[in-house]
Short mmCIF file of C-alpha atoms in Angstrom, two decimals:
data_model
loop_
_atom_site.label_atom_id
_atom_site.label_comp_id
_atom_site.label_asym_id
_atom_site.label_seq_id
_atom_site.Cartn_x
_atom_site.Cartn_y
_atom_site.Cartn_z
CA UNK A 1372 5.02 18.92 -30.28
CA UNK A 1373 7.19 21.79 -28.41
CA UNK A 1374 4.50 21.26 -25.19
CA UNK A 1375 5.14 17.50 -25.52
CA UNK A 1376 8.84 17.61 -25.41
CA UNK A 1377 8.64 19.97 -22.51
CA UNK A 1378 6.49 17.37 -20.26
CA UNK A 1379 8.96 14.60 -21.31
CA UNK A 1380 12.14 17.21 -20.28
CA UNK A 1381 9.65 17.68 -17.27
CA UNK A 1382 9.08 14.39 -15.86
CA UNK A 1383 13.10 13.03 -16.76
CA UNK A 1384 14.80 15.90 -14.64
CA UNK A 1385 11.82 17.57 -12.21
CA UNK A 1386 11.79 21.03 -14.18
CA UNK A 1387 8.89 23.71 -13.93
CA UNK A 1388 6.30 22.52 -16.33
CA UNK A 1389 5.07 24.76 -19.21
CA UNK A 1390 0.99 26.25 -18.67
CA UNK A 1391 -1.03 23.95 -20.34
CA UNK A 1392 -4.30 25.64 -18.83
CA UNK A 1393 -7.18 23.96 -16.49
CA UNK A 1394 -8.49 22.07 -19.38
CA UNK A 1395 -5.31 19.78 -18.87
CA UNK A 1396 -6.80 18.50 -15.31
CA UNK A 1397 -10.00 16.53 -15.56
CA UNK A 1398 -11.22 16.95 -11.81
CA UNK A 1399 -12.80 14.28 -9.76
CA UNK A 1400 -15.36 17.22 -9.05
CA UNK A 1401 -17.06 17.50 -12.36
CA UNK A 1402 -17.20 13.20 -12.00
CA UNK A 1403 -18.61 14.35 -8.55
CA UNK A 1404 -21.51 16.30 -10.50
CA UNK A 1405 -23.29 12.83 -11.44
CA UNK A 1406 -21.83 10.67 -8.68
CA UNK A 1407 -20.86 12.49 -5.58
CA UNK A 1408 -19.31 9.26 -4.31
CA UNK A 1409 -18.84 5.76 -4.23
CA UNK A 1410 -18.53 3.10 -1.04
CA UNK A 1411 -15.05 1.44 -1.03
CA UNK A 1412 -15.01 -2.45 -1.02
CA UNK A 1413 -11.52 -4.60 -0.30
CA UNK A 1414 -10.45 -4.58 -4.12
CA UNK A 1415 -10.60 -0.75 -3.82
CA UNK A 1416 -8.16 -0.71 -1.34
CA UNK A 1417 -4.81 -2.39 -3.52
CA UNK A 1418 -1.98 -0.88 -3.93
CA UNK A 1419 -0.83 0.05 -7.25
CA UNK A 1420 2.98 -0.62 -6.89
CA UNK A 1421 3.24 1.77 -10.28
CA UNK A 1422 6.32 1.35 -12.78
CA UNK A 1423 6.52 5.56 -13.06
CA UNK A 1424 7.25 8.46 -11.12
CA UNK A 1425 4.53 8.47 -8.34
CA UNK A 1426 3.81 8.06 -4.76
CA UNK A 1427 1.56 5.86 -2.54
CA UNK A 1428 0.71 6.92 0.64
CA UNK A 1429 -1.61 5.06 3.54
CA UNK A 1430 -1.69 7.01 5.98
CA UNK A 1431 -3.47 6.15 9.59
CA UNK A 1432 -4.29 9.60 12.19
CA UNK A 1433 -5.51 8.21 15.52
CA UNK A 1434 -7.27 10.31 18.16
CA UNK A 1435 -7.17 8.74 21.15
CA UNK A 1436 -9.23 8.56 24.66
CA UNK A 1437 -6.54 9.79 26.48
CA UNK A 1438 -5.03 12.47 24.52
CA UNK A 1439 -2.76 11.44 22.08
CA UNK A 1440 -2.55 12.47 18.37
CA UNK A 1441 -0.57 9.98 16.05
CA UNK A 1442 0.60 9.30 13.00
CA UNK A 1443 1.52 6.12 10.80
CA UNK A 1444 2.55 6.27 7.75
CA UNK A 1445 3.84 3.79 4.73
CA UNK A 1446 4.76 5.99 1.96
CA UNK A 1447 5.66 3.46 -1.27
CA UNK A 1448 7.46 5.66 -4.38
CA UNK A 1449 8.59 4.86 -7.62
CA UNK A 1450 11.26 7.90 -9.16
CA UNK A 1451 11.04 7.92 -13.19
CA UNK A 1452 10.92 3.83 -12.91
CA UNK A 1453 14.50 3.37 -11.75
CA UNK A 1454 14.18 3.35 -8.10
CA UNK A 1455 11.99 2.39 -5.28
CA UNK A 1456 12.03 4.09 -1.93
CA UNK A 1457 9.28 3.01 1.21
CA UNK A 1458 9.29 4.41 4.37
CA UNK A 1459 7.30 4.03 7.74
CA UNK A 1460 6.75 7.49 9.38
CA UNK A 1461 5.20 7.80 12.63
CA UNK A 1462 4.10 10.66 15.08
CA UNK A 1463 2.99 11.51 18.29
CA UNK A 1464 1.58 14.33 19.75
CA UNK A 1465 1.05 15.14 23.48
CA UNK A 1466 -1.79 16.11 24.92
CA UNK A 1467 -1.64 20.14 25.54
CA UNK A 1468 1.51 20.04 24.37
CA UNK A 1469 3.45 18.76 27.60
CA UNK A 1470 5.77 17.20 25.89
CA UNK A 1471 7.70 17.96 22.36
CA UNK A 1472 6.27 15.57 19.73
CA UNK A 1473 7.72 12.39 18.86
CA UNK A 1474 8.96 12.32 15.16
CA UNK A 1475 10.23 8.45 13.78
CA UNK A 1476 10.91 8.22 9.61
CA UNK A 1477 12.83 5.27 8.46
CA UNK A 1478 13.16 3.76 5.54
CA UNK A 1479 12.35 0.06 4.52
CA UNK A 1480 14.14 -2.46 2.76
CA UNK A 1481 13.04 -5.69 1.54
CA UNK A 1482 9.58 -5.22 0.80
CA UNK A 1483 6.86 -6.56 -0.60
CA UNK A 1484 2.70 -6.65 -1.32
CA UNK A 1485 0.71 -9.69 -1.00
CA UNK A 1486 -0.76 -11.71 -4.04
CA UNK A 1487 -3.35 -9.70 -4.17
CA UNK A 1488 -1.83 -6.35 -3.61
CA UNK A 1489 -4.05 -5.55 0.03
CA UNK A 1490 -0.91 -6.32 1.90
CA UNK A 1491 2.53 -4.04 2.34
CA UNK A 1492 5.51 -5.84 4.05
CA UNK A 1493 8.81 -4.85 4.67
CA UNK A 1494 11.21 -5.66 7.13
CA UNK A 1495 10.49 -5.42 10.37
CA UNK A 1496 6.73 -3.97 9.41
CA UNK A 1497 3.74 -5.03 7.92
CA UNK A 1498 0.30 -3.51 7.00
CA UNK A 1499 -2.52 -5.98 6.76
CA UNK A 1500 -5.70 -5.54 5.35
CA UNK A 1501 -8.64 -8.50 6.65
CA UNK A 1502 -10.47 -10.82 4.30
CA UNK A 1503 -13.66 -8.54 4.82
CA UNK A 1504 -11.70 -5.19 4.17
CA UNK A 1505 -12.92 -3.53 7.17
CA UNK A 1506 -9.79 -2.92 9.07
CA UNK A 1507 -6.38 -2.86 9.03
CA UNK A 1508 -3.34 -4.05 11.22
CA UNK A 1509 -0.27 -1.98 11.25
CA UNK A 1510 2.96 -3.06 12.96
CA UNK A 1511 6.18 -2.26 12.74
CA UNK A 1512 9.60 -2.64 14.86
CA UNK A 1513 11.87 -0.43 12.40
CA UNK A 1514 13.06 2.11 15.08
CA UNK A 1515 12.82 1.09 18.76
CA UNK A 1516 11.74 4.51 19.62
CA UNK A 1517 8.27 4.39 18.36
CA UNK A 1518 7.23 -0.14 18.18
CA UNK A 1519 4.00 0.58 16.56
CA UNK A 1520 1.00 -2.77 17.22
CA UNK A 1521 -2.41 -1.30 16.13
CA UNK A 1522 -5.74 -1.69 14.80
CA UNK A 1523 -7.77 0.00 12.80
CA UNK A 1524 -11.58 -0.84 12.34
CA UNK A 1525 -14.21 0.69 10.38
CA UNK A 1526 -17.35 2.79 12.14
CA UNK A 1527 -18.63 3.62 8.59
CA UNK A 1528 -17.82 2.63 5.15
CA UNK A 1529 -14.96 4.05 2.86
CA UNK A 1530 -15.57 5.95 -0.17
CA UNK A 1531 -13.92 8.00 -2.59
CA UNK A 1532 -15.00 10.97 -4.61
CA UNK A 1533 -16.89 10.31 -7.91
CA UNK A 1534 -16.71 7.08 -9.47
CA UNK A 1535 -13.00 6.11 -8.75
CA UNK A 1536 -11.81 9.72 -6.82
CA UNK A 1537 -9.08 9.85 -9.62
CA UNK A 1538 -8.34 13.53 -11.25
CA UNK A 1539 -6.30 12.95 -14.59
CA UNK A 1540 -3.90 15.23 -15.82
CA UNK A 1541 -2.98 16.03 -19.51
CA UNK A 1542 -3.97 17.48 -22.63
CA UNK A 1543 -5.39 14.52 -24.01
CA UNK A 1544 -8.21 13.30 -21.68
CA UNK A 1545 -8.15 9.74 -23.24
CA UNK A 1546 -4.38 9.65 -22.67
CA UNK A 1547 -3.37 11.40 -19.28
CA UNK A 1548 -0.18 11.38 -18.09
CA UNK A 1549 -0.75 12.49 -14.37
CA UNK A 1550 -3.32 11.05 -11.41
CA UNK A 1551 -4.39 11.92 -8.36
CA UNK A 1552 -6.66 10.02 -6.08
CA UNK A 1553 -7.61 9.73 -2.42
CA UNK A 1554 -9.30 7.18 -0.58
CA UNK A 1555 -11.17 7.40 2.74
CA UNK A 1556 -12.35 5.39 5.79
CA UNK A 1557 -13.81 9.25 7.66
CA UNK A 1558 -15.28 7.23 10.84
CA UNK A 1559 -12.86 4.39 12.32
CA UNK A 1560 -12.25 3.18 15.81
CA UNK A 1561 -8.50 2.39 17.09
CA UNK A 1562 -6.96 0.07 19.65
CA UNK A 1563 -3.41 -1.23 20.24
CA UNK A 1564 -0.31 0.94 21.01
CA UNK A 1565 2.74 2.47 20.70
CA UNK A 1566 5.55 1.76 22.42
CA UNK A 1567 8.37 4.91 22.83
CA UNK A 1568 11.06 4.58 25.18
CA UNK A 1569 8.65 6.28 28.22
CA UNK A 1570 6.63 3.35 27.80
CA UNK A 1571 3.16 2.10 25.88
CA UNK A 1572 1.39 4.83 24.62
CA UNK A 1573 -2.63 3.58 24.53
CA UNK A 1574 -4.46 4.20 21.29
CA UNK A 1575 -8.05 3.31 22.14
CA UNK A 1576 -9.78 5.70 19.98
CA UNK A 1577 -10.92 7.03 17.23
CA UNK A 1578 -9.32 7.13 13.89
CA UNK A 1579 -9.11 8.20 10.33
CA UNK A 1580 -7.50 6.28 7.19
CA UNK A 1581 -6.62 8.16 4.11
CA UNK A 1582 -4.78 5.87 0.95
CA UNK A 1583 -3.41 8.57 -1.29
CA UNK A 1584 -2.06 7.87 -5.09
CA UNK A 1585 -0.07 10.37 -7.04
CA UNK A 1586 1.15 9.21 -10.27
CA UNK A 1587 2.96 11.67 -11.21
CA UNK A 1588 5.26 14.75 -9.21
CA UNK A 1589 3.63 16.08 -6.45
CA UNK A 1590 5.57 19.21 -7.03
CA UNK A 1591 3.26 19.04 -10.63
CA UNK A 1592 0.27 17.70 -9.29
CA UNK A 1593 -0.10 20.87 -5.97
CA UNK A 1594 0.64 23.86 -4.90
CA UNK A 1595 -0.87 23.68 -2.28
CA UNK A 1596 -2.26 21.56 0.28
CA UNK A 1597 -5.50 21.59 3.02
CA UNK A 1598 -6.28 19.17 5.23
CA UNK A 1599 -9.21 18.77 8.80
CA UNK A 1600 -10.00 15.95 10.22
CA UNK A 1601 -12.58 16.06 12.73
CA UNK A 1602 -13.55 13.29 15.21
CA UNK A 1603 -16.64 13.44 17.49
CA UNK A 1604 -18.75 11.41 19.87
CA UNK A 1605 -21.19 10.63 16.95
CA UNK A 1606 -19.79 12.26 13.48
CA UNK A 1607 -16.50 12.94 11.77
CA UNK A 1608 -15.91 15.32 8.77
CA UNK A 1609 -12.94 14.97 6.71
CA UNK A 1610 -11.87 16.84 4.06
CA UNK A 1611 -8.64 17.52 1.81
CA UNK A 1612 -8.02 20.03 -0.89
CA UNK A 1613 -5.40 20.58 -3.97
CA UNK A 1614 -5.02 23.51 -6.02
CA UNK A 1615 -2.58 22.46 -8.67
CA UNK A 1616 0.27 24.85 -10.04
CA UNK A 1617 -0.43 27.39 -12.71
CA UNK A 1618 0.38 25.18 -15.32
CA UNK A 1619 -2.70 23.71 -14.74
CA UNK A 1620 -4.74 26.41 -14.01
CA UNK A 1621 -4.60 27.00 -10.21
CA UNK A 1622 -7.06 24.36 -9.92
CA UNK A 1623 -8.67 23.62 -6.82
CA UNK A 1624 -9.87 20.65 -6.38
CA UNK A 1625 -11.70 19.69 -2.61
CA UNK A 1626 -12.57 16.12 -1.38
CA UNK A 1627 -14.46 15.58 1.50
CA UNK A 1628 -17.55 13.77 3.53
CA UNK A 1629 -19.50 13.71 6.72
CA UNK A 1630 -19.88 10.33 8.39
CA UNK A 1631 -21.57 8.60 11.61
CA UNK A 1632 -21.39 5.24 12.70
CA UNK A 1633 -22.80 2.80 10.12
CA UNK A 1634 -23.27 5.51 7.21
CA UNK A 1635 -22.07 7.95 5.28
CA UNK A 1636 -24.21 11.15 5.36
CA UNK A 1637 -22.70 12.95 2.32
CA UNK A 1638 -19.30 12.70 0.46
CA UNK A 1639 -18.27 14.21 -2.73
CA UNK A 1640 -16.40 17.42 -3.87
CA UNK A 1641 -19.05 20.38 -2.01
CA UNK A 1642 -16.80 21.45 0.04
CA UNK A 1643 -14.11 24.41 0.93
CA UNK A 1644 -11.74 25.35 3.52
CA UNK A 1645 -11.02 29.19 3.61
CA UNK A 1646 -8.20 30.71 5.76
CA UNK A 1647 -10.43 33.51 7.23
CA UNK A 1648 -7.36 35.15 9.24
CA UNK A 1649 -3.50 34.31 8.25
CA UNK A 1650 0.11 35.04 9.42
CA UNK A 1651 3.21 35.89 7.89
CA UNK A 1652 5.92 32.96 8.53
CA UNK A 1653 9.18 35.13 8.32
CA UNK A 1654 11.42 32.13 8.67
CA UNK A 1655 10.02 30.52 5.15
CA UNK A 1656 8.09 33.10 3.64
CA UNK A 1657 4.99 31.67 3.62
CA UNK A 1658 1.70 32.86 4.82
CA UNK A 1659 0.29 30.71 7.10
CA UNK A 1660 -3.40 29.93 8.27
CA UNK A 1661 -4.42 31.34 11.77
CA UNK A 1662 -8.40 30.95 11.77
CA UNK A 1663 -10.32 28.94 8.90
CA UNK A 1664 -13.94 27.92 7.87
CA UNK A 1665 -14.69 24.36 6.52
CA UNK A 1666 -17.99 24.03 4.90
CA UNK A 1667 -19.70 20.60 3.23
CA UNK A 1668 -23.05 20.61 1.01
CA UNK A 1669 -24.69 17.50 -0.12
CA UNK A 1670 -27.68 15.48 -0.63
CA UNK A 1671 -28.03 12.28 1.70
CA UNK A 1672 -29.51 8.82 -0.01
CA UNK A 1673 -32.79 9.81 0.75
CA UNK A 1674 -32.61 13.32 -0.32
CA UNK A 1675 -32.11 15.40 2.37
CA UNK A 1676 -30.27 18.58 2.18
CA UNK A 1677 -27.04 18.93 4.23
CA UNK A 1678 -24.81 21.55 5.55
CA UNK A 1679 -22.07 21.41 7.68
CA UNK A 1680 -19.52 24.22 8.80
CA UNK A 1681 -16.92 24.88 11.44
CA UNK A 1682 -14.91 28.05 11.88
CA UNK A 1683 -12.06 27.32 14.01
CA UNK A 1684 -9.45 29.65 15.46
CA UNK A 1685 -5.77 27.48 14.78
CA UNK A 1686 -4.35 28.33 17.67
CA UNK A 1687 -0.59 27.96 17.99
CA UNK A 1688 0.58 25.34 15.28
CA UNK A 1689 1.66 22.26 16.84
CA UNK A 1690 4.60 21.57 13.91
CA UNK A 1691 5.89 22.90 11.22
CA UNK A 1692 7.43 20.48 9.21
CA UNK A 1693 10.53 21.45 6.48
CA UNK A 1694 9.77 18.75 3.95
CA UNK A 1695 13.08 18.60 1.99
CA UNK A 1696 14.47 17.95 5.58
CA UNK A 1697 12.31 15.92 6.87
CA UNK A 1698 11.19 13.20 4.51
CA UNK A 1699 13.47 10.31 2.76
CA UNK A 1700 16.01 11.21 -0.27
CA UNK A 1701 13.50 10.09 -2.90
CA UNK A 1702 11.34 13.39 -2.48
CA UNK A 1703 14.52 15.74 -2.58
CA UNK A 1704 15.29 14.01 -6.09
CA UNK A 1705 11.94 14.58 -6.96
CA UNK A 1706 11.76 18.14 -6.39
CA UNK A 1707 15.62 18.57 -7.59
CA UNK A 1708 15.34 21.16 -10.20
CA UNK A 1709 12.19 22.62 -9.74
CA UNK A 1710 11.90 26.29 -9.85
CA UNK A 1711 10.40 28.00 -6.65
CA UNK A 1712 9.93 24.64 -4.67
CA UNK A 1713 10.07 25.36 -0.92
CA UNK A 1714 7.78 22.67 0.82
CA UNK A 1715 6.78 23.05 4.20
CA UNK A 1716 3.74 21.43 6.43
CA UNK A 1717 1.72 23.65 9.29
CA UNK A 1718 0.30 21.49 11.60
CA UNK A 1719 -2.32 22.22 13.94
CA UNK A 1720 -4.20 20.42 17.12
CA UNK A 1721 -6.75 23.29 18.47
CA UNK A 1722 -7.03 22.75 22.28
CA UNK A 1723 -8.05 25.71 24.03
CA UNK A 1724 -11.45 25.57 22.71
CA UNK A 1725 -12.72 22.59 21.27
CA UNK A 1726 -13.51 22.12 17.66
CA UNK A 1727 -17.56 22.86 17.11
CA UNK A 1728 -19.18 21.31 14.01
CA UNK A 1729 -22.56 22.46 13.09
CA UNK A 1730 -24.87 20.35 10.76
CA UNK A 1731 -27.97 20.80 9.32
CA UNK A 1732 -30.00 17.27 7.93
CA UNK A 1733 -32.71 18.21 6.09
CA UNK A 1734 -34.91 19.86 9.06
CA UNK A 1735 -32.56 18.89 11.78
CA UNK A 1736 -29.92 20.83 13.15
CA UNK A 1737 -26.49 19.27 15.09
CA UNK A 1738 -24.37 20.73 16.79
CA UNK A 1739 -21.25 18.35 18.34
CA UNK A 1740 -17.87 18.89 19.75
CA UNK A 1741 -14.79 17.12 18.71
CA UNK A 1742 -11.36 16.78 17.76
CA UNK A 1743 -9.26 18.19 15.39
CA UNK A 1744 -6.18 18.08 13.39
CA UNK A 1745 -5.49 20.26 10.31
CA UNK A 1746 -2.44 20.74 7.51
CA UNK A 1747 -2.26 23.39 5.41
CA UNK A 1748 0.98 22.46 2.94
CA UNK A 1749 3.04 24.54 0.41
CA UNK A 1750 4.97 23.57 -2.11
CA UNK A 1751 5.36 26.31 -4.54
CA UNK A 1752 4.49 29.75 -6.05
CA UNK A 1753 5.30 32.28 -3.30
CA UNK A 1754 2.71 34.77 -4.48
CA UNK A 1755 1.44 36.22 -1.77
CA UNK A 1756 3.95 35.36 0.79
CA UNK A 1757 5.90 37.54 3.06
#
């Protein structure tokens, strides 16, 4: 009864939760066990619009021909049921750097979903899913700095982790009181642009679409955060990773795939990211990644053993982005209260040496060059920072 009142205190006012232990997180990897994944189809793809604390986040990176990295972003969020916040984020990188990044976040009024919950529009922006559920439309006119008009398309199919890529969290499995889940399209191709005040940025490309739902904190759901996404001539590998607070166990929790044009070749919850060589971040106290491995194992449809790993050296981050700064009021009220909160994003674009993925189907062996952009996030616990 005493842990009970303490997640109640927790979720009205943002306070450090109590350790309830990993049993209180069911993980979309043990799901992953029986069912390492399952194709997406248009009904997967609604939005939830939930009535509780949470946040919904579809989320579009585009790789371009000529250069570019970009963001778009709708982020929909609900605080304890009493108030609704969206927001349309987007960024640009440059190629090699030549020019500082572009950074847009505004918030949204007036908005809406469609009947059946596959549209988001707000004033000045909408996000369109077609009838088939293949692709995706995103424009918006909310800041005349960045007009965004693009298209997304799928190269391969979506899929999530496991049966529904939810992880539940709570002592009572048949009663959670937390989610996480994350949908992907890995292999995508882009078109449309960007308009900043230099002029039309082209977006021809490739791209990657991740639909994220937290219902509950994400100071309580993570710790931590770990994100690549890797684009090449003929695969992408994607793959994002959690490790919850203490009061769930430190749980890690990795979701990922490997995809090519017309097919998935794995997807499921194989997969880790390891910071082989880090850096101290005097400025925030964090310790921050400098070289990392990625590795996916799996089992294609028709039984074939795969491996894929790429050890990358970070390079100079790109961004480093001071969340409670940075993002709309909602979050700070979210996080108000909670004890050792300090969220910050690295963000990297290697481009010294390109990105090398290395995979291994069954008896043949791949080895492709590519894009890449990585995250590594933290939120809290500063064990083992400066």
């Amino acid at each position: 009864m005493f842990k009970w009142a303490q997640q109640q205190l927790a979720n009205a006012v943002g306070t450090e939760e109590p350790i309830y232990g990993p049993s209180a997180i069911q993980s979309v990897a043990e799901d992953a066990k029986s069912t390492p994944y399952t194709e997406l189809t248009r009904n997967d793809m609604k939005w939830v619009a939930m009535t509780s604390t949470s946040v919904e986040t579809l989320s579009f990176y585009l790789m371009s021909d000529s250069g570019h990295l970009a963001l778009a972003q709708v982020i929909y969020s609900n605080v304890a049921g009493i108030r609704t916040t969206c927001q349309f984020n987007t960024k640009i990188f440059y190629p090699d750097g030549s020019k500082p990044h572009l950074w847009s976040s505004n918030p949204l009024s007036e908005h809406e979903f469609s009947d059946d919950k596959t549209a988001f529009y707000a004033k000045d922006c909408a996000v369109e899913l077609s009838e088939d559920g293949k692709s995706y439309s995103i424009k918006s006119m909310n800041d005349q700095n960045a007009i965004v008009n693009l298209k997304i398309a799928q190269s391969s199919p979506g899929f999530v982790v496991g049966k529904n890529g939810y992880s539940y969290f709570g002592t009572d499995p048949k009663n959670p009181w937390g989610s996480i889940r994350h949908a992907f399209w890995p292999r995508c191709v882009a078109e449309g642009t960007i308009l900043t005040k230099d002029g039309p940025i082209d977006f021809k490309g490739k791209a990657f679409l991740s639909f994220a739902i937290q219902g509950m904190k994400p100071h309580h759901a993570a710790a931590r955060w770990n994100f690549v996404d890797f684009q090449g001539p003929t695969h992408s590998a994607i793959l994002m990773e959690y490790t919850t607070p203490p009061s769930y166990g430190s749980t890690t929790v990795p979701v990922g795939g490997l995809a090519k044009d017309g097919e998935i070749i794995i997807g499921g919850a194989s997969c880790s990211i390891t910071h082989t060589k880090t850096l101290p971040d005097k400025e925030t106290g964090w310790i921050e990644p400098a070289e990392s491995k990625y590795v996916w194992k799996g089992t294609t449809k028709d039984g074939k053993a795969v491996e894929a790993t790429m050890e990358v050296d970070l390079e100079k981050r790109q961004d480093r982005v001071d969340v409670m700064e940075e993002v709309p009021g909602f979050v700070k009220s979210i996080v108000a209260g909670a004890v050792g909160t300090k969220p910050y994003i690295f963000q990297y674009i290697p481009t010294q040496k390109a990105a090398t993925l290395k995979l291994k189907i069954g008896d043949e062996e791949i080895t492709e060059e590519g894009k890449l952009f990585v995250e590594a996030t933290f939120i809290s616990g500063m064990e083992g920072s400066n």
